[in-house]
Amino acid sequence: MAVVGDLALMGTKISPNKLVGNLEKRVFGVPVLLSSRFVFSHGRKLDVSKSRTAIRAVMQVEKIHSTSELNEGCLGFDVVSEREVKEKGFLGLRKTKLVCTIGPACSSLDELEKLAIAGMNVARLNMCHNTREWQQDVIRKIKKLNQEKGYSVAVMMDTEGNQIQVVDHGSSSSVKAEEDSIWYFTTEKFEGSRPFTIQANYEDFAEGVNPGDEIVIDGGMATFEVIERAGNDLRCKCTDSGLLLPRAKLSFWRDGKILGRDYDLPTLSAKDWSDIVFGISEDIDFIAVSFVKDADAIKHLKDYLTTKSAKAIKVLAKIESLESLRRLEEIVEASDGIMIARGDLGVEIPLEQIPSVQQDITYVCRQLNKPVIVASQLLESMVEYPTPTRAEVADVSEAVRQYADALMLSGESAIGSYGMKALSVLRTTSTRMEQSCREENRQTSLHQRKLGVSLPDQIAEQICNCAVEMADNLGVHAIFVYTRHGKMASLLSRNRPNPPIFAFTNDNSTRMALNLQWGVTPLLTDLSDDMEGNVKKTVELIKGKGGMIKKGDAILVVSDIIPISTAQTIFQSIQVMTIS
């Protein structure tokens, strides 16, 4: 392995009182084979004979310890990524992550493994559906596959929320509402179903609703006009026929505008808190919070998890209401990531605004360095049909072009007949669009909002910004980052580099959290305090895999691991290496 020139960040030590320069030359203890020129795969030559600039940043942080769970010499490459690298090379790796909702159609061990093989990075459980026993069984099957088969699939719990605007007709399948038919919306509690009757969950759901107002089901699946109000019940006429799905969401409209409702209920219901306690006990990785109105609920949940969970469970906020849009930036800042729930969001804002709102949310998330999932109705037709519409493929492609971190299947995988095919469409479409963007050298201009408050954080941020620019300009094959909590890996991902990012960590919760970061392949491995040894060891282990890394490959290395020689400090550095 050789280092290209001295392209390594070396030289400033940060202490509480002063900044001291230190311009010593060094590399991480690996054999150095210098040449004056290096030829990259696309033919561009890099002249390193005059390149001798070096800076090293050192900061105060906690010391990283090796995890006892890992054996010496173990490299936690998940089997899917390993196979993909061997088949396609570094630059062939898919960067957009894929989330699948697990339901009756894909909950067996065999079906879950098929999804993992096909590229599922995160398995989502919608807590609105199924029993606690069923949910526990699915989680444990996923953990079993990870442990015994070498997959790396994270588990996400999606809370039910206060379903105040959810209605149900009581049937297990969809029901057709014909035009001019008369229906009753009632708060009366009853078992099963009644003809032409829809049951509301919230007793005061009809408060403030007048005759002449419209009820829109699931953003336009069917529409009713309110004819009469009797207490908390509504008598309505169907004006636009359509299918009523189980647990459909309604919205009230008056004179062409949505009727704002302030129910003054907490974001997390009593059932949600019970589900969260269950999720903690089952060692889940993400909690997606439904119907978020402001940042307070997110902060409260994160504080709770800090005291109750031994691992770092990430909290995602679902953007699906006008209230969440109005407070978008504060919600993004408070959360660990965002899900754009376009189905529910489309109920509350005009449909023609969805594309631009999606793009705006994605951009804000990138600015604030938070992963963003584009969800709902990506391939809705594939719930029933084996091929998507061309418009759906274009929709998926646009989300990839916007550099969303992840795409999500809902009913397509949970209850659809063609879940595997739907996942295949996401995988092939995203891979093709990523390749197209790379060939066009297309990088959306991201206003680099400065995130770091402390000097060490600011240095880490600037190092990652520079590292990605170097990686793209030099045409390196991959970026290696050594990290415990994943911060620098996410900062690299934020810049959407052309080469893939391999994040080496000794913390399994960090590995699972990075499953949602664009372009990051997390690897669980033993990390010592000796940074020089970490780099040498991991490169040798990857070489030992066979067919994953080749002689002449250029690797850019970013690190924030503590060397032995500086007991209370951390070195952040950039190096460019070639494999010998």
PDB file of N, CA and C in Angstrom, residues 466-528:
ATOM      1  N   CYS A 466     -13.675  18.979   2.750  1.00  0.00           N
ATOM      2  CA  CYS A 466     -12.480  18.934   1.910  1.00  0.00           C
ATOM      3  C   CYS A 466     -12.201  17.526   1.409  1.00  0.00           C
ATOM      4  N   ALA A 467     -12.455  16.546   2.253  1.00  0.00           N
ATOM      5  CA  ALA A 467     -12.193  15.158   1.873  1.00  0.00           C
ATOM      6  C   ALA A 467     -13.021  14.747   0.665  1.00  0.00           C
ATOM      7  N   VAL A 468     -14.296  15.120   0.657  1.00  0.00           N
ATOM      8  CA  VAL A 468     -15.157  14.758  -0.471  1.00  0.00           C
ATOM      9  C   VAL A 468     -14.720  15.482  -1.735  1.00  0.00           C
ATOM     10  N   GLU A 469     -14.368  16.732  -1.598  1.00  0.00           N
ATOM     11  CA  GLU A 469     -13.886  17.473  -2.776  1.00  0.00           C
ATOM     12  C   GLU A 469     -12.624  16.819  -3.333  1.00  0.00           C
ATOM     13  N   MET A 470     -11.716  16.433  -2.447  1.00  0.00           N
ATOM     14  CA  MET A 470     -10.507  15.731  -2.886  1.00  0.00           C
ATOM     15  C   MET A 470     -10.850  14.409  -3.561  1.00  0.00           C
ATOM     16  N   ALA A 471     -11.746  13.651  -2.927  1.00  0.00           N
ATOM     17  CA  ALA A 471     -12.095  12.333  -3.466  1.00  0.00           C
ATOM     18  C   ALA A 471     -12.666  12.441  -4.873  1.00  0.00           C
ATOM     19  N   ASP A 472     -13.532  13.421  -5.082  1.00  0.00           N
ATOM     20  CA  ASP A 472     -14.142  13.597  -6.403  1.00  0.00           C
ATOM     21  C   ASP A 472     -13.123  14.109  -7.429  1.00  0.00           C
ATOM     22  N   ASN A 473     -12.301  15.063  -7.008  1.00  0.00           N
ATOM     23  CA  ASN A 473     -11.329  15.639  -7.942  1.00  0.00           C
ATOM     24  C   ASN A 473     -10.231  14.653  -8.314  1.00  0.00           C
ATOM     25  N   LEU A 474      -9.810  13.839  -7.358  1.00  0.00           N
ATOM     26  CA  LEU A 474      -8.740  12.883  -7.621  1.00  0.00           C
ATOM     27  C   LEU A 474      -9.252  11.597  -8.252  1.00  0.00           C
ATOM     28  N   GLY A 475     -10.547  11.360  -8.163  1.00  0.00           N
ATOM     29  CA  GLY A 475     -11.115  10.145  -8.748  1.00  0.00           C
ATOM     30  C   GLY A 475     -10.751   8.891  -7.978  1.00  0.00           C
ATOM     31  N   VAL A 476     -10.696   8.976  -6.650  1.00  0.00           N
ATOM     32  CA  VAL A 476     -10.359   7.793  -5.859  1.00  0.00           C
ATOM     33  C   VAL A 476     -11.486   6.768  -5.953  1.00  0.00           C
ATOM     34  N   HIS A 477     -11.167   5.529  -5.600  1.00  0.00           N
ATOM     35  CA  HIS A 477     -12.144   4.453  -5.743  1.00  0.00           C
ATOM     36  C   HIS A 477     -13.075   4.335  -4.546  1.00  0.00           C
ATOM     37  N   ALA A 478     -12.604   4.723  -3.370  1.00  0.00           N
ATOM     38  CA  ALA A 478     -13.426   4.590  -2.169  1.00  0.00           C
ATOM     39  C   ALA A 478     -12.906   5.528  -1.091  1.00  0.00           C
ATOM     40  N   ILE A 479     -13.780   5.808  -0.112  1.00  0.00           N
ATOM     41  CA  ILE A 479     -13.420   6.579   1.075  1.00  0.00           C
ATOM     42  C   ILE A 479     -13.552   5.653   2.276  1.00  0.00           C
ATOM     43  N   PHE A 480     -12.502   5.562   3.068  1.00  0.00           N
ATOM     44  CA  PHE A 480     -12.543   4.804   4.320  1.00  0.00           C
ATOM     45  C   PHE A 480     -12.594   5.803   5.469  1.00  0.00           C
ATOM     46  N   VAL A 481     -13.547   5.612   6.393  1.00  0.00           N
ATOM     47  CA  VAL A 481     -13.622   6.466   7.576  1.00  0.00           C
ATOM     48  C   VAL A 481     -13.684   5.581   8.810  1.00  0.00           C
ATOM     49  N   TYR A 482     -12.897   5.930   9.818  1.00  0.00           N
ATOM     50  CA  TYR A 482     -12.831   5.184  11.077  1.00  0.00           C
ATOM     51  C   TYR A 482     -13.497   6.028  12.152  1.00  0.00           C
ATOM     52  N   THR A 483     -14.575   5.506  12.723  1.00  0.00           N
ATOM     53  CA  THR A 483     -15.397   6.346  13.584  1.00  0.00           C
ATOM     54  C   THR A 483     -16.121   5.495  14.613  1.00  0.00           C
ATOM     55  N   ARG A 484     -16.412   6.069  15.763  1.00  0.00           N
ATOM     56  CA  ARG A 484     -17.182   5.331  16.765  1.00  0.00           C
ATOM     57  C   ARG A 484     -18.659   5.670  16.682  1.00  0.00           C
ATOM     58  N   HIS A 485     -19.002   6.955  16.644  1.00  0.00           N
ATOM     59  CA  HIS A 485     -20.406   7.364  16.695  1.00  0.00           C
ATOM     60  C   HIS A 485     -20.992   7.700  15.325  1.00  0.00           C
ATOM     61  N   GLY A 486     -20.172   7.640  14.271  1.00  0.00           N
ATOM     62  CA  GLY A 486     -20.684   7.841  12.922  1.00  0.00           C
ATOM     63  C   GLY A 486     -20.768   9.283  12.465  1.00  0.00           C
ATOM     64  N   LYS A 487     -20.296  10.220  13.280  1.00  0.00           N
ATOM     65  CA  LYS A 487     -20.451  11.637  12.942  1.00  0.00           C
ATOM     66  C   LYS A 487     -19.729  11.991  11.647  1.00  0.00           C
ATOM     67  N   MET A 488     -18.470  11.588  11.552  1.00  0.00           N
ATOM     68  CA  MET A 488     -17.717  11.946  10.346  1.00  0.00           C
ATOM     69  C   MET A 488     -18.223  11.195   9.123  1.00  0.00           C
ATOM     70  N   ALA A 489     -18.721   9.989   9.315  1.00  0.00           N
ATOM     71  CA  ALA A 489     -19.315   9.254   8.187  1.00  0.00           C
ATOM     72  C   ALA A 489     -20.530  10.000   7.649  1.00  0.00           C
ATOM     73  N   SER A 490     -21.353  10.536   8.550  1.00  0.00           N
ATOM     74  CA  SER A 490     -22.545  11.260   8.101  1.00  0.00           C
ATOM     75  C   SER A 490     -22.161  12.581   7.446  1.00  0.00           C
ATOM     76  N   LEU A 491     -21.114  13.236   7.944  1.00  0.00           N
ATOM     77  CA  LEU A 491     -20.665  14.491   7.320  1.00  0.00           C
ATOM     78  C   LEU A 491     -20.118  14.244   5.920  1.00  0.00           C
ATOM     79  N   LEU A 492     -19.447  13.114   5.731  1.00  0.00           N
ATOM     80  CA  LEU A 492     -18.996  12.753   4.388  1.00  0.00           C
ATOM     81  C   LEU A 492     -20.193  12.475   3.478  1.00  0.00           C
ATOM     82  N   SER A 493     -21.161  11.731   3.993  1.00  0.00           N
ATOM     83  CA  SER A 493     -22.354  11.397   3.228  1.00  0.00           C
ATOM     84  C   SER A 493     -23.124  12.645   2.811  1.00  0.00           C
ATOM     85  N   ARG A 494     -23.171  13.607   3.689  1.00  0.00           N
ATOM     86  CA  ARG A 494     -23.885  14.862   3.412  1.00  0.00           C
ATOM     87  C   ARG A 494     -23.438  15.500   2.104  1.00  0.00           C
ATOM     88  N   ASN A 495     -22.152  15.332   1.774  1.00  0.00           N
ATOM     89  CA  ASN A 495     -21.596  15.955   0.571  1.00  0.00           C
ATOM     90  C   ASN A 495     -21.798  15.125  -0.684  1.00  0.00           C
ATOM     91  N   ARG A 496     -22.375  13.925  -0.538  1.00  0.00           N
ATOM     92  CA  ARG A 496     -22.725  13.049  -1.662  1.00  0.00           C
ATOM     93  C   ARG A 496     -21.531  12.830  -2.612  1.00  0.00           C
ATOM     94  N   PRO A 497     -20.451  12.199  -2.107  1.00  0.00           N
ATOM     95  CA  PRO A 497     -19.282  11.960  -2.962  1.00  0.00           C
ATOM     96  C   PRO A 497     -19.555  10.916  -4.034  1.00  0.00           C
ATOM     97  N   ASN A 498     -18.750  10.929  -5.091  1.00  0.00           N
ATOM     98  CA  ASN A 498     -18.866   9.905  -6.125  1.00  0.00           C
ATOM     99  C   ASN A 498     -18.439   8.532  -5.629  1.00  0.00           C
ATOM    100  N   PRO A 499     -17.297   8.397  -4.944  1.00  0.00           N
ATOM    101  CA  PRO A 499     -16.930   7.061  -4.442  1.00  0.00           C
ATOM    102  C   PRO A 499     -17.748   6.674  -3.225  1.00  0.00           C
ATOM    103  N   PRO A 500     -17.900   5.377  -2.972  1.00  0.00           N
ATOM    104  CA  PRO A 500     -18.638   4.930  -1.791  1.00  0.00           C
ATOM    105  C   PRO A 500     -17.834   5.197  -0.512  1.00  0.00           C
ATOM    106  N   ILE A 501     -18.559   5.265   0.603  1.00  0.00           N
ATOM    107  CA  ILE A 501     -17.950   5.496   1.911  1.00  0.00           C
ATOM    108  C   ILE A 501     -18.025   4.206   2.709  1.00  0.00           C
ATOM    109  N   PHE A 502     -16.884   3.708   3.170  1.00  0.00           N
ATOM    110  CA  PHE A 502     -16.852   2.533   4.040  1.00  0.00           C
ATOM    111  C   PHE A 502     -16.541   3.022   5.448  1.00  0.00           C
ATOM    112  N   ALA A 503     -17.500   2.857   6.346  1.00  0.00           N
ATOM    113  CA  ALA A 503     -17.376   3.353   7.716  1.00  0.00           C
ATOM    114  C   ALA A 503     -17.037   2.201   8.641  1.00  0.00           C
ATOM    115  N   PHE A 504     -15.834   2.214   9.211  1.00  0.00           N
ATOM    116  CA  PHE A 504     -15.387   1.182  10.140  1.00  0.00           C
ATOM    117  C   PHE A 504     -15.688   1.642  11.562  1.00  0.00           C
ATOM    118  N   THR A 505     -16.434   0.828  12.289  1.00  0.00           N
ATOM    119  CA  THR A 505     -16.806   1.186  13.658  1.00  0.00           C
ATOM    120  C   THR A 505     -16.798  -0.050  14.535  1.00  0.00           C
ATOM    121  N   ASN A 506     -16.567   0.154  15.830  1.00  0.00           N
ATOM    122  CA  ASN A 506     -16.647  -0.977  16.757  1.00  0.00           C
ATOM    123  C   ASN A 506     -17.915  -0.931  17.595  1.00  0.00           C
ATOM    124  N   ASP A 507     -18.873  -0.120  17.165  1.00  0.00           N
ATOM    125  CA  ASP A 507     -20.136   0.029  17.890  1.00  0.00           C
ATOM    126  C   ASP A 507     -21.277  -0.430  16.987  1.00  0.00           C
ATOM    127  N   ASN A 508     -22.018  -1.460  17.398  1.00  0.00           N
ATOM    128  CA  ASN A 508     -23.047  -2.025  16.537  1.00  0.00           C
ATOM    129  C   ASN A 508     -24.214  -1.066  16.316  1.00  0.00           C
ATOM    130  N   SER A 509     -24.573  -0.252  17.321  1.00  0.00           N
ATOM    131  CA  SER A 509     -25.661   0.702  17.129  1.00  0.00           C
ATOM    132  C   SER A 509     -25.278   1.748  16.084  1.00  0.00           C
ATOM    133  N   THR A 510     -24.005   2.131  16.047  1.00  0.00           N
ATOM    134  CA  THR A 510     -23.537   3.051  15.005  1.00  0.00           C
ATOM    135  C   THR A 510     -23.640   2.396  13.642  1.00  0.00           C
ATOM    136  N   ARG A 511     -23.244   1.131  13.577  1.00  0.00           N
ATOM    137  CA  ARG A 511     -23.341   0.407  12.308  1.00  0.00           C
ATOM    138  C   ARG A 511     -24.777   0.401  11.795  1.00  0.00           C
ATOM    139  N   MET A 512     -25.726   0.103  12.664  1.00  0.00           N
ATOM    140  CA  MET A 512     -27.117   0.038  12.238  1.00  0.00           C
ATOM    141  C   MET A 512     -27.655   1.418  11.862  1.00  0.00           C
ATOM    142  N   ALA A 513     -27.265   2.455  12.604  1.00  0.00           N
ATOM    143  CA  ALA A 513     -27.718   3.809  12.284  1.00  0.00           C
ATOM    144  C   ALA A 513     -27.222   4.243  10.913  1.00  0.00           C
ATOM    145  N   LEU A 514     -26.001   3.853  10.560  1.00  0.00           N
ATOM    146  CA  LEU A 514     -25.431   4.245   9.273  1.00  0.00           C
ATOM    147  C   LEU A 514     -26.072   3.509   8.108  1.00  0.00           C
ATOM    148  N   ASN A 515     -26.906   2.512   8.389  1.00  0.00           N
ATOM    149  CA  ASN A 515     -27.660   1.839   7.317  1.00  0.00           C
ATOM    150  C   ASN A 515     -28.598   2.789   6.597  1.00  0.00           C
ATOM    151  N   LEU A 516     -28.888   3.931   7.211  1.00  0.00           N
ATOM    152  CA  LEU A 516     -29.818   4.887   6.612  1.00  0.00           C
ATOM    153  C   LEU A 516     -29.107   6.050   5.935  1.00  0.00           C
ATOM    154  N   GLN A 517     -27.787   6.061   5.957  1.00  0.00           N
ATOM    155  CA  GLN A 517     -27.024   7.175   5.389  1.00  0.00           C
ATOM    156  C   GLN A 517     -26.648   6.891   3.942  1.00  0.00           C
ATOM    157  N   TRP A 518     -26.901   7.841   3.088  1.00  0.00           N
ATOM    158  CA  TRP A 518     -26.609   7.732   1.659  1.00  0.00           C
ATOM    159  C   TRP A 518     -25.132   7.403   1.447  1.00  0.00           C
ATOM    160  N   GLY A 519     -24.893   6.368   0.652  1.00  0.00           N
ATOM    161  CA  GLY A 519     -23.538   6.073   0.208  1.00  0.00           C
ATOM    162  C   GLY A 519     -22.626   5.447   1.228  1.00  0.00           C
ATOM    163  N   VAL A 520     -23.121   5.156   2.432  1.00  0.00           N
ATOM    164  CA  VAL A 520     -22.275   4.619   3.497  1.00  0.00           C
ATOM    165  C   VAL A 520     -22.489   3.111   3.634  1.00  0.00           C
ATOM    166  N   THR A 521     -21.404   2.355   3.578  1.00  0.00           N
ATOM    167  CA  THR A 521     -21.436   0.935   3.899  1.00  0.00           C
ATOM    168  C   THR A 521     -20.766   0.764   5.255  1.00  0.00           C
ATOM    169  N   PRO A 522     -21.531   0.482   6.309  1.00  0.00           N
ATOM    170  CA  PRO A 522     -20.929   0.360   7.645  1.00  0.00           C
ATOM    171  C   PRO A 522     -20.343  -1.029   7.863  1.00  0.00           C
ATOM    172  N   LEU A 523     -19.190  -1.073   8.481  1.00  0.00           N
ATOM    173  CA  LEU A 523     -18.520  -2.338   8.771  1.00  0.00           C
ATOM    174  C   LEU A 523     -18.201  -2.390  10.256  1.00  0.00           C
ATOM    175  N   LEU A 524     -18.616  -3.459  10.885  1.00  0.00           N
ATOM    176  CA  LEU A 524     -18.341  -3.664  12.303  1.00  0.00           C
ATOM    177  C   LEU A 524     -17.021  -4.401  12.436  1.00  0.00           C
ATOM    178  N   THR A 525     -16.065  -3.777  13.108  1.00  0.00           N
ATOM    179  CA  THR A 525     -14.747  -4.380  13.245  1.00  0.00           C
ATOM    180  C   THR A 525     -14.097  -3.925  14.539  1.00  0.00           C
ATOM    181  N   ASP A 526     -13.138  -4.682  15.001  1.00  0.00           N
ATOM    182  CA  ASP A 526     -12.412  -4.313  16.206  1.00  0.00           C
ATOM    183  C   ASP A 526     -11.503  -3.130  15.898  1.00  0.00           C
ATOM    184  N   LEU A 527     -11.594  -2.070  16.688  1.00  0.00           N
ATOM    185  CA  LEU A 527     -10.736  -0.899  16.539  1.00  0.00           C
ATOM    186  C   LEU A 527      -9.936  -0.709  17.817  1.00  0.00           C
ATOM    187  N   SER A 528      -8.635  -0.638  17.682  1.00  0.00           N
ATOM    188  CA  SER A 528      -7.788  -0.383  18.832  1.00  0.00           C
ATOM    189  C   SER A 528      -7.496   1.109  18.913  1.00  0.00           C
TER     190      SER A 528
END
